[in-house]
Amino acid sequence: MVLSIPEDGKPQGLWFTLKEGSHYRLKFSFQVSNNIVSGLRYTNTVWKSGLRVFSTKDMIGTFSPQQEPYTHEMPEETAPSGFMARGSYTAKSKFLDDDNKCHLEINYTFDIRKDWA
């Protein structure tokens, strides 16, 4: 599944649905245009019913400007399963560099369901 990020970083409504227990891997494609991006890291925090249920921080690397896009693939993860895991979630993902400059912030919602919609 390929998800395009809106320019404002705020997808409207439900962005995607995961089937409980499914395996998934995030893959980012991005372009560096002007200056070197040093120490780019990805942070992701997920809430359900206002309670934080998951948080991660991953170092992506340092990148110099180039015409071709860079691609970074995260390790495989498994969506939670069971009655308590099903429902709607809100999340915030950020891409920050060593200077704490935020290159992108995405606020979105998603569902975990027993079966595909």
mmCIF file of the C-alpha atoms, coordinates in Angstrom:
data_MODEL
# 
_entry.id   MODEL 
# 
loop_
_atom_site.group_PDB 
_atom_site.id 
_atom_site.type_symbol 
_atom_site.label_atom_id 
_atom_site.label_alt_id 
_atom_site.label_comp_id 
_atom_site.label_asym_id 
_atom_site.label_entity_id 
_atom_site.label_seq_id 
_atom_site.pdbx_PDB_ins_code 
_atom_site.Cartn_x 
_atom_site.Cartn_y 
_atom_site.Cartn_z 
_atom_site.occupancy 
_atom_site.B_iso_or_equiv 
_atom_site.pdbx_formal_charge 
_atom_site.auth_seq_id 
_atom_site.auth_comp_id 
_atom_site.auth_asym_id 
_atom_site.auth_atom_id 
_atom_site.pdbx_PDB_model_num 
ATOM 1   C CA . MET A 1 1   ? 0.000   0.000  0.000  1.00 0.00 ? 1   MET A CA 1 
ATOM 2   C CA . VAL A 1 2   ? 1.410   3.396  -0.942 1.00 0.00 ? 2   VAL A CA 1 
ATOM 3   C CA . LEU A 1 3   ? 0.207   6.389  1.071  1.00 0.00 ? 3   LEU A CA 1 
ATOM 4   C CA . SER A 1 4   ? 0.859   9.869  -0.266 1.00 0.00 ? 4   SER A CA 1 
ATOM 5   C CA . ILE A 1 5   ? 1.365   12.509 2.381  1.00 0.00 ? 5   ILE A CA 1 
ATOM 6   C CA . PRO A 1 6   ? -0.686  15.683 1.885  1.00 0.00 ? 6   PRO A CA 1 
ATOM 7   C CA . GLU A 1 7   ? 1.342   18.898 1.670  1.00 0.00 ? 7   GLU A CA 1 
ATOM 8   C CA . ASP A 1 8   ? 0.031   20.088 5.045  1.00 0.00 ? 8   ASP A CA 1 
ATOM 9   C CA . GLY A 1 9   ? 0.997   16.752 6.671  1.00 0.00 ? 9   GLY A CA 1 
ATOM 10  C CA . LYS A 1 10  ? -2.577  16.160 7.845  1.00 0.00 ? 10  LYS A CA 1 
ATOM 11  C CA . PRO A 1 11  ? -4.407  13.339 6.064  1.00 0.00 ? 11  PRO A CA 1 
ATOM 12  C CA . GLN A 1 12  ? -8.150  13.858 6.378  1.00 0.00 ? 12  GLN A CA 1 
ATOM 13  C CA . GLY A 1 13  ? -10.230 11.188 8.090  1.00 0.00 ? 13  GLY A CA 1 
ATOM 14  C CA . LEU A 1 14  ? -9.166  7.575  8.422  1.00 0.00 ? 14  LEU A CA 1 
ATOM 15  C CA . TRP A 1 15  ? -5.823  7.189  6.595  1.00 0.00 ? 15  TRP A CA 1 
ATOM 16  C CA . PHE A 1 16  ? -5.589  3.380  6.536  1.00 0.00 ? 16  PHE A CA 1 
ATOM 17  C CA . THR A 1 17  ? -6.764  0.153  8.177  1.00 0.00 ? 17  THR A CA 1 
ATOM 18  C CA . LEU A 1 18  ? -4.588  -2.688 9.456  1.00 0.00 ? 18  LEU A CA 1 
ATOM 19  C CA . LYS A 1 19  ? -5.795  -6.225 9.964  1.00 0.00 ? 19  LYS A CA 1 
ATOM 20  C CA . GLU A 1 20  ? -4.990  -7.368 13.494 1.00 0.00 ? 20  GLU A CA 1 
ATOM 21  C CA . GLY A 1 21  ? -1.893  -9.540 13.677 1.00 0.00 ? 21  GLY A CA 1 
ATOM 22  C CA . SER A 1 22  ? -0.765  -8.584 10.161 1.00 0.00 ? 22  SER A CA 1 
ATOM 23  C CA . HIS A 1 23  ? 2.913   -8.043 9.376  1.00 0.00 ? 23  HIS A CA 1 
ATOM 24  C CA . TYR A 1 24  ? 3.928   -4.705 7.897  1.00 0.00 ? 24  TYR A CA 1 
ATOM 25  C CA . ARG A 1 25  ? 7.029   -2.711 7.093  1.00 0.00 ? 25  ARG A CA 1 
ATOM 26  C CA . LEU A 1 26  ? 7.314   1.046  6.656  1.00 0.00 ? 26  LEU A CA 1 
ATOM 27  C CA . LYS A 1 27  ? 9.300   2.306  3.698  1.00 0.00 ? 27  LYS A CA 1 
ATOM 28  C CA . PHE A 1 28  ? 10.074  5.988  3.238  1.00 0.00 ? 28  PHE A CA 1 
ATOM 29  C CA . SER A 1 29  ? 11.086  7.675  -0.004 1.00 0.00 ? 29  SER A CA 1 
ATOM 30  C CA . PHE A 1 30  ? 12.325  11.254 0.234  1.00 0.00 ? 30  PHE A CA 1 
ATOM 31  C CA . GLN A 1 31  ? 14.478  13.733 -1.594 1.00 0.00 ? 31  GLN A CA 1 
ATOM 32  C CA . VAL A 1 32  ? 17.163  16.046 -0.219 1.00 0.00 ? 32  VAL A CA 1 
ATOM 33  C CA . SER A 1 33  ? 17.389  19.208 -2.310 1.00 0.00 ? 33  SER A CA 1 
ATOM 34  C CA . ASN A 1 34  ? 19.566  21.956 -0.831 1.00 0.00 ? 34  ASN A CA 1 
ATOM 35  C CA . ASN A 1 35  ? 21.582  21.193 2.313  1.00 0.00 ? 35  ASN A CA 1 
ATOM 36  C CA . ILE A 1 36  ? 22.968  18.079 3.973  1.00 0.00 ? 36  ILE A CA 1 
ATOM 37  C CA . VAL A 1 37  ? 20.501  16.561 6.441  1.00 0.00 ? 37  VAL A CA 1 
ATOM 38  C CA . SER A 1 38  ? 22.549  15.329 9.382  1.00 0.00 ? 38  SER A CA 1 
ATOM 39  C CA . GLY A 1 39  ? 21.241  12.690 11.784 1.00 0.00 ? 39  GLY A CA 1 
ATOM 40  C CA . LEU A 1 40  ? 17.722  12.323 10.400 1.00 0.00 ? 40  LEU A CA 1 
ATOM 41  C CA . ARG A 1 41  ? 15.541  10.353 12.798 1.00 0.00 ? 41  ARG A CA 1 
ATOM 42  C CA . TYR A 1 42  ? 11.960  9.122  12.749 1.00 0.00 ? 42  TYR A CA 1 
ATOM 43  C CA . THR A 1 43  ? 9.726   9.304  15.805 1.00 0.00 ? 43  THR A CA 1 
ATOM 44  C CA . ASN A 1 44  ? 6.252   7.833  16.018 1.00 0.00 ? 44  ASN A CA 1 
ATOM 45  C CA . THR A 1 45  ? 3.765   7.990  18.885 1.00 0.00 ? 45  THR A CA 1 
ATOM 46  C CA . VAL A 1 46  ? 0.392   6.221  18.849 1.00 0.00 ? 46  VAL A CA 1 
ATOM 47  C CA . TRP A 1 47  ? -2.601  6.829  21.124 1.00 0.00 ? 47  TRP A CA 1 
ATOM 48  C CA . LYS A 1 48  ? -5.839  4.921  21.664 1.00 0.00 ? 48  LYS A CA 1 
ATOM 49  C CA . SER A 1 49  ? -8.639  6.672  23.535 1.00 0.00 ? 49  SER A CA 1 
ATOM 50  C CA . GLY A 1 50  ? -6.191  9.370  24.661 1.00 0.00 ? 50  GLY A CA 1 
ATOM 51  C CA . LEU A 1 51  ? -3.669  6.938  26.187 1.00 0.00 ? 51  LEU A CA 1 
ATOM 52  C CA . ARG A 1 52  ? -0.224  6.492  24.667 1.00 0.00 ? 52  ARG A CA 1 
ATOM 53  C CA . VAL A 1 53  ? 0.093   2.851  23.616 1.00 0.00 ? 53  VAL A CA 1 
ATOM 54  C CA . PHE A 1 54  ? 3.233   2.882  21.443 1.00 0.00 ? 54  PHE A CA 1 
ATOM 55  C CA . SER A 1 55  ? 6.261   5.073  20.888 1.00 0.00 ? 55  SER A CA 1 
ATOM 56  C CA . THR A 1 56  ? 9.386   4.562  18.814 1.00 0.00 ? 56  THR A CA 1 
ATOM 57  C CA . LYS A 1 57  ? 12.468  6.502  17.738 1.00 0.00 ? 57  LYS A CA 1 
ATOM 58  C CA . ASP A 1 58  ? 14.683  5.296  14.894 1.00 0.00 ? 58  ASP A CA 1 
ATOM 59  C CA . MET A 1 59  ? 17.830  6.789  13.372 1.00 0.00 ? 59  MET A CA 1 
ATOM 60  C CA . ILE A 1 60  ? 17.607  6.933  9.586  1.00 0.00 ? 60  ILE A CA 1 
ATOM 61  C CA . GLY A 1 61  ? 20.979  8.536  8.765  1.00 0.00 ? 61  GLY A CA 1 
ATOM 62  C CA . THR A 1 62  ? 22.747  11.492 7.192  1.00 0.00 ? 62  THR A CA 1 
ATOM 63  C CA . PHE A 1 63  ? 21.955  12.480 3.611  1.00 0.00 ? 63  PHE A CA 1 
ATOM 64  C CA . SER A 1 64  ? 23.447  14.857 1.063  1.00 0.00 ? 64  SER A CA 1 
ATOM 65  C CA . PRO A 1 65  ? 21.528  16.588 -1.736 1.00 0.00 ? 65  PRO A CA 1 
ATOM 66  C CA . GLN A 1 66  ? 20.962  14.524 -4.871 1.00 0.00 ? 66  GLN A CA 1 
ATOM 67  C CA . GLN A 1 67  ? 18.464  14.301 -7.743 1.00 0.00 ? 67  GLN A CA 1 
ATOM 68  C CA . GLU A 1 68  ? 17.385  10.714 -7.045 1.00 0.00 ? 68  GLU A CA 1 
ATOM 69  C CA . PRO A 1 69  ? 15.187  10.053 -4.012 1.00 0.00 ? 69  PRO A CA 1 
ATOM 70  C CA . TYR A 1 70  ? 16.537  8.166  -1.012 1.00 0.00 ? 70  TYR A CA 1 
ATOM 71  C CA . THR A 1 71  ? 14.659  5.122  0.293  1.00 0.00 ? 71  THR A CA 1 
ATOM 72  C CA . HIS A 1 72  ? 14.735  3.817  3.849  1.00 0.00 ? 72  HIS A CA 1 
ATOM 73  C CA . GLU A 1 73  ? 12.980  0.627  4.945  1.00 0.00 ? 73  GLU A CA 1 
ATOM 74  C CA . MET A 1 74  ? 12.137  -0.018 8.598  1.00 0.00 ? 74  MET A CA 1 
ATOM 75  C CA . PRO A 1 75  ? 12.217  -3.474 10.219 1.00 0.00 ? 75  PRO A CA 1 
ATOM 76  C CA . GLU A 1 76  ? 9.082   -5.610 9.949  1.00 0.00 ? 76  GLU A CA 1 
ATOM 77  C CA . GLU A 1 77  ? 6.516   -5.186 12.709 1.00 0.00 ? 77  GLU A CA 1 
ATOM 78  C CA . THR A 1 78  ? 3.321   -6.996 13.657 1.00 0.00 ? 78  THR A CA 1 
ATOM 79  C CA . ALA A 1 79  ? 0.055   -5.208 14.323 1.00 0.00 ? 79  ALA A CA 1 
ATOM 80  C CA . PRO A 1 80  ? -1.409  -5.987 17.745 1.00 0.00 ? 80  PRO A CA 1 
ATOM 81  C CA . SER A 1 81  ? -4.244  -8.482 17.861 1.00 0.00 ? 81  SER A CA 1 
ATOM 82  C CA . GLY A 1 82  ? -7.125  -9.387 20.104 1.00 0.00 ? 82  GLY A CA 1 
ATOM 83  C CA . PHE A 1 83  ? -10.318 -7.735 21.216 1.00 0.00 ? 83  PHE A CA 1 
ATOM 84  C CA . MET A 1 84  ? -8.569  -4.960 23.142 1.00 0.00 ? 84  MET A CA 1 
ATOM 85  C CA . ALA A 1 85  ? -6.314  -4.041 20.201 1.00 0.00 ? 85  ALA A CA 1 
ATOM 86  C CA . ARG A 1 86  ? -9.173  -3.418 17.768 1.00 0.00 ? 86  ARG A CA 1 
ATOM 87  C CA . GLY A 1 87  ? -10.418 0.114  17.252 1.00 0.00 ? 87  GLY A CA 1 
ATOM 88  C CA . SER A 1 88  ? -9.360  3.584  16.199 1.00 0.00 ? 88  SER A CA 1 
ATOM 89  C CA . TYR A 1 89  ? -5.950  5.079  16.868 1.00 0.00 ? 89  TYR A CA 1 
ATOM 90  C CA . THR A 1 90  ? -4.391  8.511  16.434 1.00 0.00 ? 90  THR A CA 1 
ATOM 91  C CA . ALA A 1 91  ? -0.704  8.946  15.704 1.00 0.00 ? 91  ALA A CA 1 
ATOM 92  C CA . LYS A 1 92  ? 1.973   11.578 15.217 1.00 0.00 ? 92  LYS A CA 1 
ATOM 93  C CA . SER A 1 93  ? 5.102   10.889 13.177 1.00 0.00 ? 93  SER A CA 1 
ATOM 94  C CA . LYS A 1 94  ? 8.022   13.298 12.874 1.00 0.00 ? 94  LYS A CA 1 
ATOM 95  C CA . PHE A 1 95  ? 11.245  13.463 10.927 1.00 0.00 ? 95  PHE A CA 1 
ATOM 96  C CA . LEU A 1 96  ? 13.840  15.484 12.880 1.00 0.00 ? 96  LEU A CA 1 
ATOM 97  C CA . ASP A 1 97  ? 17.538  16.141 12.298 1.00 0.00 ? 97  ASP A CA 1 
ATOM 98  C CA . ASP A 1 98  ? 20.449  16.636 14.736 1.00 0.00 ? 98  ASP A CA 1 
ATOM 99  C CA . ASP A 1 99  ? 19.518  20.313 15.137 1.00 0.00 ? 99  ASP A CA 1 
ATOM 100 C CA . ASN A 1 100 ? 15.943  19.305 16.101 1.00 0.00 ? 100 ASN A CA 1 
ATOM 101 C CA . LYS A 1 101 ? 14.688  20.828 12.858 1.00 0.00 ? 101 LYS A CA 1 
ATOM 102 C CA . CYS A 1 102 ? 11.383  19.155 12.001 1.00 0.00 ? 102 CYS A CA 1 
ATOM 103 C CA . HIS A 1 103 ? 11.388  18.313 8.285  1.00 0.00 ? 103 HIS A CA 1 
ATOM 104 C CA . LEU A 1 104 ? 7.917   16.721 8.373  1.00 0.00 ? 104 LEU A CA 1 
ATOM 105 C CA . GLU A 1 105 ? 5.216   16.137 10.967 1.00 0.00 ? 105 GLU A CA 1 
ATOM 106 C CA . ILE A 1 106 ? 2.247   13.914 10.161 1.00 0.00 ? 106 ILE A CA 1 
ATOM 107 C CA . ASN A 1 107 ? -0.882  13.621 12.325 1.00 0.00 ? 107 ASN A CA 1 
ATOM 108 C CA . TYR A 1 108 ? -3.210  10.820 11.261 1.00 0.00 ? 108 TYR A CA 1 
ATOM 109 C CA . THR A 1 109 ? -5.792  8.255  12.329 1.00 0.00 ? 109 THR A CA 1 
ATOM 110 C CA . PHE A 1 110 ? -5.986  4.568  11.519 1.00 0.00 ? 110 PHE A CA 1 
ATOM 111 C CA . ASP A 1 111 ? -7.985  1.498  12.535 1.00 0.00 ? 111 ASP A CA 1 
ATOM 112 C CA . ILE A 1 112 ? -7.052  -2.019 13.544 1.00 0.00 ? 112 ILE A CA 1 
ATOM 113 C CA . ARG A 1 113 ? -9.813  -4.472 12.661 1.00 0.00 ? 113 ARG A CA 1 
ATOM 114 C CA . LYS A 1 114 ? -10.413 -8.211 12.840 1.00 0.00 ? 114 LYS A CA 1 
ATOM 115 C CA . ASP A 1 115 ? -10.954 -8.440 9.090  1.00 0.00 ? 115 ASP A CA 1 
ATOM 116 C CA . TRP A 1 116 ? -10.303 -6.186 6.120  1.00 0.00 ? 116 TRP A CA 1 
ATOM 117 C CA . ALA A 1 117 ? -13.086 -3.698 5.423  1.00 0.00 ? 117 ALA A CA 1 
# 
